[in-house]
mmCIF file of the N, C-alpha and C atoms, coordinates in Angstrom:
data_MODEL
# 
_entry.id   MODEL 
# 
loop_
_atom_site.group_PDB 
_atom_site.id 
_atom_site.type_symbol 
_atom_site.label_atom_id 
_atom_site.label_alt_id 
_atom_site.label_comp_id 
_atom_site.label_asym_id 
_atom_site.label_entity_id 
_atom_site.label_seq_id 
_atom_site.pdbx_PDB_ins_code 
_atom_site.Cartn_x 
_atom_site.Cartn_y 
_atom_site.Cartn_z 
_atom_site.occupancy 
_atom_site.B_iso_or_equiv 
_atom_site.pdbx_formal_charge 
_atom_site.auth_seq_id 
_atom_site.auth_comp_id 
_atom_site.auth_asym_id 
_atom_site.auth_atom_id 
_atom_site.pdbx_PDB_model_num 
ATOM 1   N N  . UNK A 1 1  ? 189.800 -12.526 -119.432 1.00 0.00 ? 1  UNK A N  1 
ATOM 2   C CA . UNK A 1 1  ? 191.109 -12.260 -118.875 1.00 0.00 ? 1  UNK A CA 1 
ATOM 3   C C  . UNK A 1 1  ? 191.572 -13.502 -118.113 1.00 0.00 ? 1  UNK A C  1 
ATOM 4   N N  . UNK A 1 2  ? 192.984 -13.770 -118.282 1.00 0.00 ? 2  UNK A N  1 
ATOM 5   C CA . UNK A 1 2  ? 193.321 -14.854 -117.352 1.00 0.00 ? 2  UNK A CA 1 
ATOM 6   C C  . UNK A 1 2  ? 194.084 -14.364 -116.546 1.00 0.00 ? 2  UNK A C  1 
ATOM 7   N N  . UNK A 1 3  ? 194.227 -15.249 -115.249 1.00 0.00 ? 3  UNK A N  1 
ATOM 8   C CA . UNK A 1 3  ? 194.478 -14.741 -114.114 1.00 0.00 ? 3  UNK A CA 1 
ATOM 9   C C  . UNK A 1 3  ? 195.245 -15.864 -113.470 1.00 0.00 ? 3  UNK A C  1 
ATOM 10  N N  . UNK A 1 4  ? 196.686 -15.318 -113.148 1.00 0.00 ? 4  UNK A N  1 
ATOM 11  C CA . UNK A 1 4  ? 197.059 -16.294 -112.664 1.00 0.00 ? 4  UNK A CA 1 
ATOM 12  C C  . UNK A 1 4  ? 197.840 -15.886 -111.201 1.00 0.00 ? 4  UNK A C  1 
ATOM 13  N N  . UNK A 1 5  ? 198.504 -17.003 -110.368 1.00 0.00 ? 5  UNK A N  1 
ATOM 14  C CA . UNK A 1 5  ? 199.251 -16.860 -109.032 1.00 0.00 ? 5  UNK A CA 1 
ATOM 15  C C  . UNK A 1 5  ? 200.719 -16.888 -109.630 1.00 0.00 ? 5  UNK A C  1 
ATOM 16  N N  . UNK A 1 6  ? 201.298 -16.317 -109.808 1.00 0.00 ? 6  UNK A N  1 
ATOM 17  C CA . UNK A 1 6  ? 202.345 -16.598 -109.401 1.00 0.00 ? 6  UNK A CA 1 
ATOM 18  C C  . UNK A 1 6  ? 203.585 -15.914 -108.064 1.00 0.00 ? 6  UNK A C  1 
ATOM 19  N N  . UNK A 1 7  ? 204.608 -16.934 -107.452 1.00 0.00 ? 7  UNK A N  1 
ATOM 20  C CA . UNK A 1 7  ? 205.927 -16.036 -106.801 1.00 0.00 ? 7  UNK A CA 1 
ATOM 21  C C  . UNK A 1 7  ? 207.143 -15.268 -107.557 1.00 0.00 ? 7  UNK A C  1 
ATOM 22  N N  . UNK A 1 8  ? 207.903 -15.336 -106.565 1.00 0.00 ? 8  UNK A N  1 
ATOM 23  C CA . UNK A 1 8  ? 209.049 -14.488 -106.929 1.00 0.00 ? 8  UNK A CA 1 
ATOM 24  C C  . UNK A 1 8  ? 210.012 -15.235 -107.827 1.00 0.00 ? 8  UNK A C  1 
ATOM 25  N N  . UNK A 1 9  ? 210.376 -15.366 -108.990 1.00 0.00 ? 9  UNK A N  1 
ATOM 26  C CA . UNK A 1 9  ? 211.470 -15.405 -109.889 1.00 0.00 ? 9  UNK A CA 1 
ATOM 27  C C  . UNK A 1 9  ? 210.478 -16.554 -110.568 1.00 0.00 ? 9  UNK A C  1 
ATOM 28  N N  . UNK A 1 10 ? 209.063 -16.934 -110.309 1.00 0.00 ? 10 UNK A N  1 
ATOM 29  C CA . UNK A 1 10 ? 208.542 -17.967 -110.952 1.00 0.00 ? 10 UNK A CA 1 
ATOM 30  C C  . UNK A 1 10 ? 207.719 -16.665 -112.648 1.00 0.00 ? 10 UNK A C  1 
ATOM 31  N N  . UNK A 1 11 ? 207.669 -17.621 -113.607 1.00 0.00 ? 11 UNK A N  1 
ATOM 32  C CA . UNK A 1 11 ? 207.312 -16.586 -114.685 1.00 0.00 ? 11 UNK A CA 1 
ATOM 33  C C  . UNK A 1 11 ? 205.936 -17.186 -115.750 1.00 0.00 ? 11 UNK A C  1 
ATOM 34  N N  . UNK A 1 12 ? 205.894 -16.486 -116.793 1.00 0.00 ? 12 UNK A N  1 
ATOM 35  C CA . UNK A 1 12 ? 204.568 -16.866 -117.705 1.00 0.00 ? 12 UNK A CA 1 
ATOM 36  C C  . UNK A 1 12 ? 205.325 -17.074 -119.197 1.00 0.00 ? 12 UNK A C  1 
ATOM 37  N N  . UNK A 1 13 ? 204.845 -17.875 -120.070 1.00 0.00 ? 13 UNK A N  1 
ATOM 38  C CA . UNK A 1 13 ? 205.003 -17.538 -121.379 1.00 0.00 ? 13 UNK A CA 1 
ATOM 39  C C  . UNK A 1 13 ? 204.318 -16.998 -122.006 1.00 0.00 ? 13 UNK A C  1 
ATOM 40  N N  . UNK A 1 14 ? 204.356 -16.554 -123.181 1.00 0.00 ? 14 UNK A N  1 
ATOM 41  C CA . UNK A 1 14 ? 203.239 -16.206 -124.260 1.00 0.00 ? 14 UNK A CA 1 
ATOM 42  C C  . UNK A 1 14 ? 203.847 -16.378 -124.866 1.00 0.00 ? 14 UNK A C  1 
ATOM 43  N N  . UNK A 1 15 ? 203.177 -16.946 -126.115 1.00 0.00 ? 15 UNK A N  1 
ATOM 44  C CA . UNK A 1 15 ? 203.118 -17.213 -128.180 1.00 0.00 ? 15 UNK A CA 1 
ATOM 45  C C  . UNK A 1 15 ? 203.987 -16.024 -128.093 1.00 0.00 ? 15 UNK A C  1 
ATOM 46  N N  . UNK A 1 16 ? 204.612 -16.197 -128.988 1.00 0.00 ? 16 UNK A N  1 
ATOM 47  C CA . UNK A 1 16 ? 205.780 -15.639 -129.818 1.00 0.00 ? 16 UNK A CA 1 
ATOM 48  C C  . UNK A 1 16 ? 207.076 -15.062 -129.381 1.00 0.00 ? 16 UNK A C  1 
ATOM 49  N N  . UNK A 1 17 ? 207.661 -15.980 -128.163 1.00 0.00 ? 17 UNK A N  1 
ATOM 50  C CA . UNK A 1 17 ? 208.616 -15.499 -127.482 1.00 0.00 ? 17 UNK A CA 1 
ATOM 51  C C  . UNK A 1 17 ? 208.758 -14.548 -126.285 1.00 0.00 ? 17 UNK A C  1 
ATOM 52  N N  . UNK A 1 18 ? 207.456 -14.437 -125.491 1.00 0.00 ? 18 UNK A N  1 
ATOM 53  C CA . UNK A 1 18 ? 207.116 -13.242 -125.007 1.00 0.00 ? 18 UNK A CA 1 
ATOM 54  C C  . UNK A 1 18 ? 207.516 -14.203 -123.330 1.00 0.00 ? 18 UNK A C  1 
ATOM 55  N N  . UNK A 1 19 ? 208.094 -13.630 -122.694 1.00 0.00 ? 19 UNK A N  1 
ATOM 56  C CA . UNK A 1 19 ? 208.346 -14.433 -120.946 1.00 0.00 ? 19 UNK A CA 1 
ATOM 57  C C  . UNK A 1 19 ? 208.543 -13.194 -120.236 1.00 0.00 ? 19 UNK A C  1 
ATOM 58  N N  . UNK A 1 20 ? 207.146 -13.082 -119.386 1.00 0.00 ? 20 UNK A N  1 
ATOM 59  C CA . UNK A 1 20 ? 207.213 -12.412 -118.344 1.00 0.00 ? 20 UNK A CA 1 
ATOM 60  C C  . UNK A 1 20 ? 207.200 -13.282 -116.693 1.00 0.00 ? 20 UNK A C  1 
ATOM 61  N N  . UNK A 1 21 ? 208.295 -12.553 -115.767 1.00 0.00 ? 21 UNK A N  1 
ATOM 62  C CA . UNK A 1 21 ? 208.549 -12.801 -114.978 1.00 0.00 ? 21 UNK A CA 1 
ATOM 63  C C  . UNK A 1 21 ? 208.901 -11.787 -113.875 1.00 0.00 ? 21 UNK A C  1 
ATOM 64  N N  . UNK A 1 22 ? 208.121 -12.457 -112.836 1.00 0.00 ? 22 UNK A N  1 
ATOM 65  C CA . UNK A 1 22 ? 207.860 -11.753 -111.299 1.00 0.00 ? 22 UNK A CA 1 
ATOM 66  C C  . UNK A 1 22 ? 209.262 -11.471 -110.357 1.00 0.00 ? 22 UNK A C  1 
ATOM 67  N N  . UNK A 1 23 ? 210.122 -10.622 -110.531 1.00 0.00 ? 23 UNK A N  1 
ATOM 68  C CA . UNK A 1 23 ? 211.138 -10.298 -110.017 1.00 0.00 ? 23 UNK A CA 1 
ATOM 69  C C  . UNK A 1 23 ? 211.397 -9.953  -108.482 1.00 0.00 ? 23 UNK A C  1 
ATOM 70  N N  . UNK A 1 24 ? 210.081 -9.166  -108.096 1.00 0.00 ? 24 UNK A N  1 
ATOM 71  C CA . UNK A 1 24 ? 210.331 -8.537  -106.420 1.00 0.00 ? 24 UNK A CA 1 
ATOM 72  C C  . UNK A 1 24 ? 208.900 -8.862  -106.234 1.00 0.00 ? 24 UNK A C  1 
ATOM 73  N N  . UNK A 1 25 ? 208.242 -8.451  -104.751 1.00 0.00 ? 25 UNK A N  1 
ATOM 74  C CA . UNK A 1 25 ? 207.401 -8.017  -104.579 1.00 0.00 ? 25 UNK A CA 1 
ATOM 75  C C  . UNK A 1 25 ? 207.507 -7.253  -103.219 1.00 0.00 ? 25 UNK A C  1 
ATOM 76  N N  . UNK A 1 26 ? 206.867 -6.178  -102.946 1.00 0.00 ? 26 UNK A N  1 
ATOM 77  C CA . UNK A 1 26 ? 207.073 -5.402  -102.196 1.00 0.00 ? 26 UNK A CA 1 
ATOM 78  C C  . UNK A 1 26 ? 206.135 -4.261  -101.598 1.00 0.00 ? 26 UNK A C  1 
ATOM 79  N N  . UNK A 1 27 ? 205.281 -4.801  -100.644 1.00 0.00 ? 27 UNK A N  1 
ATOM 80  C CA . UNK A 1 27 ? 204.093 -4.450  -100.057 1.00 0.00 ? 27 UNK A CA 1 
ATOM 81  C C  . UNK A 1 27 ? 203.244 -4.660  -101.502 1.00 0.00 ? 27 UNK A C  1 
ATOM 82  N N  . UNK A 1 28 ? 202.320 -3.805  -101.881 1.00 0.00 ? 28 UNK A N  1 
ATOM 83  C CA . UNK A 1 28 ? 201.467 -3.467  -102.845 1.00 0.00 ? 28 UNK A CA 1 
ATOM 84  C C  . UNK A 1 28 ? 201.699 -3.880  -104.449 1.00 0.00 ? 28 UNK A C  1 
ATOM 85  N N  . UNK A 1 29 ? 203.408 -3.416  -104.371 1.00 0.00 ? 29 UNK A N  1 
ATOM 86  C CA . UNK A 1 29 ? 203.938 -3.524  -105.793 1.00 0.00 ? 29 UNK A CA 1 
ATOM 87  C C  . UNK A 1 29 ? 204.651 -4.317  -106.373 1.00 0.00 ? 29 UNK A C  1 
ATOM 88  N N  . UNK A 1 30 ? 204.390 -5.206  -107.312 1.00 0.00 ? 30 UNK A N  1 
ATOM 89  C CA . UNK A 1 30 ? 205.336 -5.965  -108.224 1.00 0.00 ? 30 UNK A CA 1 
ATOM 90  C C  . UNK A 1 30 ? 205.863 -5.562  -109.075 1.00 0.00 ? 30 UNK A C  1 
ATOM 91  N N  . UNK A 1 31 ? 207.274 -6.150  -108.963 1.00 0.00 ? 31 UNK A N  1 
ATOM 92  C CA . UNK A 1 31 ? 208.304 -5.605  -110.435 1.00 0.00 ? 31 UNK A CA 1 
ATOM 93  C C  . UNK A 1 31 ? 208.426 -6.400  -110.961 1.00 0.00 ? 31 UNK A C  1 
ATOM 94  N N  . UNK A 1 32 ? 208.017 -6.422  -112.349 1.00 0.00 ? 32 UNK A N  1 
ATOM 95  C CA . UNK A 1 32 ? 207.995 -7.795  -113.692 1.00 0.00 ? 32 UNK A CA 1 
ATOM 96  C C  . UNK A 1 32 ? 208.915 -7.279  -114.443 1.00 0.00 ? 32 UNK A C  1 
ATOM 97  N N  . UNK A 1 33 ? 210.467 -8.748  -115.161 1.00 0.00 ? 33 UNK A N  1 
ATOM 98  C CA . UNK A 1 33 ? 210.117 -8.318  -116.246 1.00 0.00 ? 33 UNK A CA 1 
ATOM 99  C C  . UNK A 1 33 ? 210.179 -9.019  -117.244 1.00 0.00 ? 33 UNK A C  1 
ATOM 100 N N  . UNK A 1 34 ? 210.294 -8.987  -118.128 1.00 0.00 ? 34 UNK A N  1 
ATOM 101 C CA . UNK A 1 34 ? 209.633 -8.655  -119.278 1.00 0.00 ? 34 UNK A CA 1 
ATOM 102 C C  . UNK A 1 34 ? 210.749 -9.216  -120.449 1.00 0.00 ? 34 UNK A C  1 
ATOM 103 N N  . UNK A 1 35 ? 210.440 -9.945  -121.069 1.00 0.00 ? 35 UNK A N  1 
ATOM 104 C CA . UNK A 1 35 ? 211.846 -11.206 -122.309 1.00 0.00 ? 35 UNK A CA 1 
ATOM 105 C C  . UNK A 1 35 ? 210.637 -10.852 -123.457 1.00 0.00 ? 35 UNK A C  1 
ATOM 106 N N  . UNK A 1 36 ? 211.139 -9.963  -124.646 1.00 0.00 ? 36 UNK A N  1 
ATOM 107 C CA . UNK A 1 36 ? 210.605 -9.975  -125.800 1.00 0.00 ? 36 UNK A CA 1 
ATOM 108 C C  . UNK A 1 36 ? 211.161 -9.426  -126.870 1.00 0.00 ? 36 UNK A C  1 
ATOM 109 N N  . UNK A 1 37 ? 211.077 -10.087 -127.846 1.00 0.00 ? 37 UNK A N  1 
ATOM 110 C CA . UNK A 1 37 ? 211.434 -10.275 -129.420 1.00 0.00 ? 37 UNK A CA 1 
ATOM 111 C C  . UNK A 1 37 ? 211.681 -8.415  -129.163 1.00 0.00 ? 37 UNK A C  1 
ATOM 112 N N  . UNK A 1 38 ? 212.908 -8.138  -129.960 1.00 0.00 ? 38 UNK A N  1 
ATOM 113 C CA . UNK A 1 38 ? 212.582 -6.220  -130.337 1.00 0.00 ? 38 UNK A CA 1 
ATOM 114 C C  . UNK A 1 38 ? 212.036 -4.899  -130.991 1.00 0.00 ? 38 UNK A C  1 
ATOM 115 N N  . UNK A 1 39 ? 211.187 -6.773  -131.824 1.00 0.00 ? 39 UNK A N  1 
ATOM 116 C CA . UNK A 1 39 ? 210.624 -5.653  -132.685 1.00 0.00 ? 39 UNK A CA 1 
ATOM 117 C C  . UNK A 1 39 ? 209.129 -5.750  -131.820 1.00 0.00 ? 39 UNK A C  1 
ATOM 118 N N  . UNK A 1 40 ? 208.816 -5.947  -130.714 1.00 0.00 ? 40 UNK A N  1 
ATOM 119 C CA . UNK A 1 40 ? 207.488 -6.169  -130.492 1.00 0.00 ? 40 UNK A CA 1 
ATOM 120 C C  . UNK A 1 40 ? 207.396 -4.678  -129.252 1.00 0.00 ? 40 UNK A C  1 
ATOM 121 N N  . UNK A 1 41 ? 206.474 -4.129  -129.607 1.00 0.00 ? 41 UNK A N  1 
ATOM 122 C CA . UNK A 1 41 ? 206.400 -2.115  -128.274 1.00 0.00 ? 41 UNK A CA 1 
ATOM 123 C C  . UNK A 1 41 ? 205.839 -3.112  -127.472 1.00 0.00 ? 41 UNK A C  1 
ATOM 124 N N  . UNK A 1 42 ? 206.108 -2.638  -126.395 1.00 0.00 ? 42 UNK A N  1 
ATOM 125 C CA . UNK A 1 42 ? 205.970 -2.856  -124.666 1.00 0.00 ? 42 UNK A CA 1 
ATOM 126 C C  . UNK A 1 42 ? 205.905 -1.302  -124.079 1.00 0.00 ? 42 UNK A C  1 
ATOM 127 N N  . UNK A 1 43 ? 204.745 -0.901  -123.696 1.00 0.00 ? 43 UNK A N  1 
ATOM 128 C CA . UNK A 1 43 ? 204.619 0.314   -122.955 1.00 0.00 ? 43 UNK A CA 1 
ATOM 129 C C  . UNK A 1 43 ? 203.983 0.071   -122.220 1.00 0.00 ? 43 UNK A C  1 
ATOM 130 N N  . UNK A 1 44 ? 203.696 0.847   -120.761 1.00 0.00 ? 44 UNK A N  1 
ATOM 131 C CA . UNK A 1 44 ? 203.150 0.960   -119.773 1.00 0.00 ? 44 UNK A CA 1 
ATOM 132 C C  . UNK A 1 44 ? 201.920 1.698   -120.051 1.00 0.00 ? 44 UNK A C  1 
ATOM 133 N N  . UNK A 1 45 ? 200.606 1.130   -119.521 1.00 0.00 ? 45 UNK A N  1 
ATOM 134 C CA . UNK A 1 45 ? 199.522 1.395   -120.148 1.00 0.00 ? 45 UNK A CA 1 
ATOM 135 C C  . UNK A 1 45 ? 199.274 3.086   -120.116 1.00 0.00 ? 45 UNK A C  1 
ATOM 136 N N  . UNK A 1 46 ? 199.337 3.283   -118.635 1.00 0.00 ? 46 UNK A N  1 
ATOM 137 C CA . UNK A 1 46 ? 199.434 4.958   -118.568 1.00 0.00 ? 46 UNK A CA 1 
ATOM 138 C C  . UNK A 1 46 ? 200.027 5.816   -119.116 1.00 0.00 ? 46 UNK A C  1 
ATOM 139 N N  . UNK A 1 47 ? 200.563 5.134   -120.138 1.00 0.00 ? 47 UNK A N  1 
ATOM 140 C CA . UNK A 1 47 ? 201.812 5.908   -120.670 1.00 0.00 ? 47 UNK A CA 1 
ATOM 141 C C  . UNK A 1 47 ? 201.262 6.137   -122.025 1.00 0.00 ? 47 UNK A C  1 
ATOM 142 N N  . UNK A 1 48 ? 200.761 4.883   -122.448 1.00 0.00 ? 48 UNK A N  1 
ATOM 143 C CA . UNK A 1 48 ? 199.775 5.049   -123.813 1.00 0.00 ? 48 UNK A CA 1 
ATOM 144 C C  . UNK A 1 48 ? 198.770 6.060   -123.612 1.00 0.00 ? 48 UNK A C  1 
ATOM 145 N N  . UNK A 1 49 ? 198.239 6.217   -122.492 1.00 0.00 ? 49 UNK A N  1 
ATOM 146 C CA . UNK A 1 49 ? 197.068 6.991   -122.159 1.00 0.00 ? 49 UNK A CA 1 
ATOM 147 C C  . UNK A 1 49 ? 197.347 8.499   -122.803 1.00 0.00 ? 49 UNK A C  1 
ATOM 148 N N  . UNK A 1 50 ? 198.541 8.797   -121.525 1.00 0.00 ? 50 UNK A N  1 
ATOM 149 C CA . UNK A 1 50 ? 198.673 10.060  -122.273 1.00 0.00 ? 50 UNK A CA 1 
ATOM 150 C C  . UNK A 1 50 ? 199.828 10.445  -123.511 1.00 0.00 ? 50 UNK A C  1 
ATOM 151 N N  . UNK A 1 51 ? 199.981 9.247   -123.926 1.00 0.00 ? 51 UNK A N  1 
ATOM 152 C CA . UNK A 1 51 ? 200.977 9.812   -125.756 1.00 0.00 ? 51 UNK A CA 1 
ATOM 153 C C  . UNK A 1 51 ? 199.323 9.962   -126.679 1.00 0.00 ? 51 UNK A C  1 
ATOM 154 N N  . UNK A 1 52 ? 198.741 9.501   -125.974 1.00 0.00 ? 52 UNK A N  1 
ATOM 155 C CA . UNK A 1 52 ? 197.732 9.084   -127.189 1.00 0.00 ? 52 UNK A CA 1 
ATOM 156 C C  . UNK A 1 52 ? 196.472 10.775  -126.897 1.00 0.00 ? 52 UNK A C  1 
ATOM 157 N N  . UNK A 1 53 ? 196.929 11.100  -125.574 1.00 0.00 ? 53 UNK A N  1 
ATOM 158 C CA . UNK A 1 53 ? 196.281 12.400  -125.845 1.00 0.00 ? 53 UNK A CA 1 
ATOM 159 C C  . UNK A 1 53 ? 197.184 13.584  -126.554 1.00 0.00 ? 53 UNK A C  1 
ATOM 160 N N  . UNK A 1 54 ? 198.142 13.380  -125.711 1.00 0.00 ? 54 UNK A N  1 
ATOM 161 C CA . UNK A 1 54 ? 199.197 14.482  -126.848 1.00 0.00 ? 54 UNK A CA 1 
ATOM 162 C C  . UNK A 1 54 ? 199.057 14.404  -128.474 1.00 0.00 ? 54 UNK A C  1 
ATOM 163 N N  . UNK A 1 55 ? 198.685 13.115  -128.781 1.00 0.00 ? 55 UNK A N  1 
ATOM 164 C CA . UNK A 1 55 ? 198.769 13.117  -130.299 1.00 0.00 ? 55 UNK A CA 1 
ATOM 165 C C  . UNK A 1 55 ? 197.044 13.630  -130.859 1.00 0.00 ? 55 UNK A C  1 
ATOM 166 N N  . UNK A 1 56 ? 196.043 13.370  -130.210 1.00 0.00 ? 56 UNK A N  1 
ATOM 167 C CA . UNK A 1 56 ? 195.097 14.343  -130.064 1.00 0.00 ? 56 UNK A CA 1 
ATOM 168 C C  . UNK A 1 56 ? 195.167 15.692  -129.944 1.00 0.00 ? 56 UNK A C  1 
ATOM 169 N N  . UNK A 1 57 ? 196.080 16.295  -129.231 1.00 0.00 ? 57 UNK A N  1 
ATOM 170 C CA . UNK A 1 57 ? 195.888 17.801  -128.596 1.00 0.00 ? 57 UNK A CA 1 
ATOM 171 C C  . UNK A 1 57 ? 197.111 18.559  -130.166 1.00 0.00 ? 57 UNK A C  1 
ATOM 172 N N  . UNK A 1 58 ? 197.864 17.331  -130.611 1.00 0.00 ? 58 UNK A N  1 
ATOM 173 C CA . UNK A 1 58 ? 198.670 18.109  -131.760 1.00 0.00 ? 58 UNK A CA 1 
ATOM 174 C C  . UNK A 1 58 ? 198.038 18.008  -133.060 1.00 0.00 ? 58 UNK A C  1 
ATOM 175 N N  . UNK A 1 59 ? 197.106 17.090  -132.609 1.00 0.00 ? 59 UNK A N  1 
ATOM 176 C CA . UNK A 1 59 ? 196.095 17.564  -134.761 1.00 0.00 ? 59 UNK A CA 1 
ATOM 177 C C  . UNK A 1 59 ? 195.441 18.182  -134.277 1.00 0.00 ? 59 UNK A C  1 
ATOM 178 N N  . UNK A 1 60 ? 194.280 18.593  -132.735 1.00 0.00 ? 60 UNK A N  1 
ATOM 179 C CA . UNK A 1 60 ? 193.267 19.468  -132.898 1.00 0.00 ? 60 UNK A CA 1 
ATOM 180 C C  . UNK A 1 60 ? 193.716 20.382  -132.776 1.00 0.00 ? 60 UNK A C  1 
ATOM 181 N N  . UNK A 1 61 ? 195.099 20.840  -132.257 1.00 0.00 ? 61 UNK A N  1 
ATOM 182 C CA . UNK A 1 61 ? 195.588 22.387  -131.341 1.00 0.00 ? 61 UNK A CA 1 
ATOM 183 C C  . UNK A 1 61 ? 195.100 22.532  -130.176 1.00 0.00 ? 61 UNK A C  1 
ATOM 184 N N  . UNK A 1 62 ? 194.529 21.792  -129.823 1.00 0.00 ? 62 UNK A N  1 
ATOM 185 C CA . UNK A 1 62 ? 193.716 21.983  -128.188 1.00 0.00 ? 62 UNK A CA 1 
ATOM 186 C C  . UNK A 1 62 ? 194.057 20.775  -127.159 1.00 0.00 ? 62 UNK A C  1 
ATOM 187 N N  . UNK A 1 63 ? 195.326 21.433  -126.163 1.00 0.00 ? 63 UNK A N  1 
ATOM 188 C CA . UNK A 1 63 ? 195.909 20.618  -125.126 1.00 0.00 ? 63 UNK A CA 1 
ATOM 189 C C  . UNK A 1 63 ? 195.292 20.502  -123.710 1.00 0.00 ? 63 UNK A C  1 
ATOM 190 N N  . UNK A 1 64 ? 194.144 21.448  -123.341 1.00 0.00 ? 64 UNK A N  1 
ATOM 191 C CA . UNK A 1 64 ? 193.357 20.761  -122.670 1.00 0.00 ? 64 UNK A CA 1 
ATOM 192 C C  . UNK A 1 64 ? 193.665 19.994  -121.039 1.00 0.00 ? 64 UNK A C  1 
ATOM 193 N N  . UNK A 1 65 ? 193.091 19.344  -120.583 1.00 0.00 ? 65 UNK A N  1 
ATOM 194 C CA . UNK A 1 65 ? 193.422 18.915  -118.985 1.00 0.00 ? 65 UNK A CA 1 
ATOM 195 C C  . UNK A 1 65 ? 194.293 17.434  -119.499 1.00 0.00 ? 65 UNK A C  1 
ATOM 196 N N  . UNK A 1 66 ? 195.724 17.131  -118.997 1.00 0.00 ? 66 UNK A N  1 
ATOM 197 C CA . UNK A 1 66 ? 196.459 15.809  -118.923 1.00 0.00 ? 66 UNK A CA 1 
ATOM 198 C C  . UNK A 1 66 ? 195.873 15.081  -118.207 1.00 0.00 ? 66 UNK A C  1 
ATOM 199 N N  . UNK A 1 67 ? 195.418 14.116  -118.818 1.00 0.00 ? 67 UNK A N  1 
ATOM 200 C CA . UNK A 1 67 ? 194.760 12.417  -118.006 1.00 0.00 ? 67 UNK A CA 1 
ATOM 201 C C  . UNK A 1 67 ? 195.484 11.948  -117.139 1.00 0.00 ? 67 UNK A C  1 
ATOM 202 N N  . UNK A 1 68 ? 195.009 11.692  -115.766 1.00 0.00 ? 68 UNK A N  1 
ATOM 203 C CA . UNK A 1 68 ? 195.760 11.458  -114.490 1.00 0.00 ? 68 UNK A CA 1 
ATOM 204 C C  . UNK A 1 68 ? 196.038 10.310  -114.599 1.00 0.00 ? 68 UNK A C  1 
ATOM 205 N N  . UNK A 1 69 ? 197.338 10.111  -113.347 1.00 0.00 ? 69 UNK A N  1 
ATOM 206 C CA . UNK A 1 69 ? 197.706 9.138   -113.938 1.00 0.00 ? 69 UNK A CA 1 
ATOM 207 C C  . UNK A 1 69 ? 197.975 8.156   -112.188 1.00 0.00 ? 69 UNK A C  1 
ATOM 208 N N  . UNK A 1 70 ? 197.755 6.810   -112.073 1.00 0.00 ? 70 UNK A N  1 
ATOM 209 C CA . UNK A 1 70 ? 197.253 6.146   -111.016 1.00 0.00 ? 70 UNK A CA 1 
ATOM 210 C C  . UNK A 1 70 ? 199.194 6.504   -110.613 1.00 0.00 ? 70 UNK A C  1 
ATOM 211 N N  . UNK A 1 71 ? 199.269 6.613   -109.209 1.00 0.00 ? 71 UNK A N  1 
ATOM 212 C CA . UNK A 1 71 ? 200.731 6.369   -108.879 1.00 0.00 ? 71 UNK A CA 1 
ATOM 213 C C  . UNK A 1 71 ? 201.396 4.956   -108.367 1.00 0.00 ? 71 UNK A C  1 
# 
């Protein structure tokens, strides 16, 4: 994993058009965002977490306890 410092309105590139950039920060939380091509999904990881159980709980029939989710 790389790890980097950055401030406020300073940003990152990535291969294939991808520029993320540090917008606020505010106690604990940073708001990034986010410059990318449209055909490329951008989801929030927790979010994958639980689409990806729903799509489990709709082939087995069994919906089961929802995976918590960090606030």
């Amino acid at each position: 994993m790389l790890v980097l410092s950055r401030k406020t309105n300073e940003s990152i590139t990535i291969e294939g058009g991808v520029e993320i950039k540090v917008i606020g920060v505010s106690g604990n939380r940073v708001k990034l965002g986010i410059e990318a091509p449209a055909s490329l999904h951008i989801a929030r990881t927790e979010l994958l977490s639980i689409a990806s159980h729903l799509c489990v709980a709709e082939t087995t029939g069994s919906f089961g306890p929802t995976p918590t989710t960090k606030p």
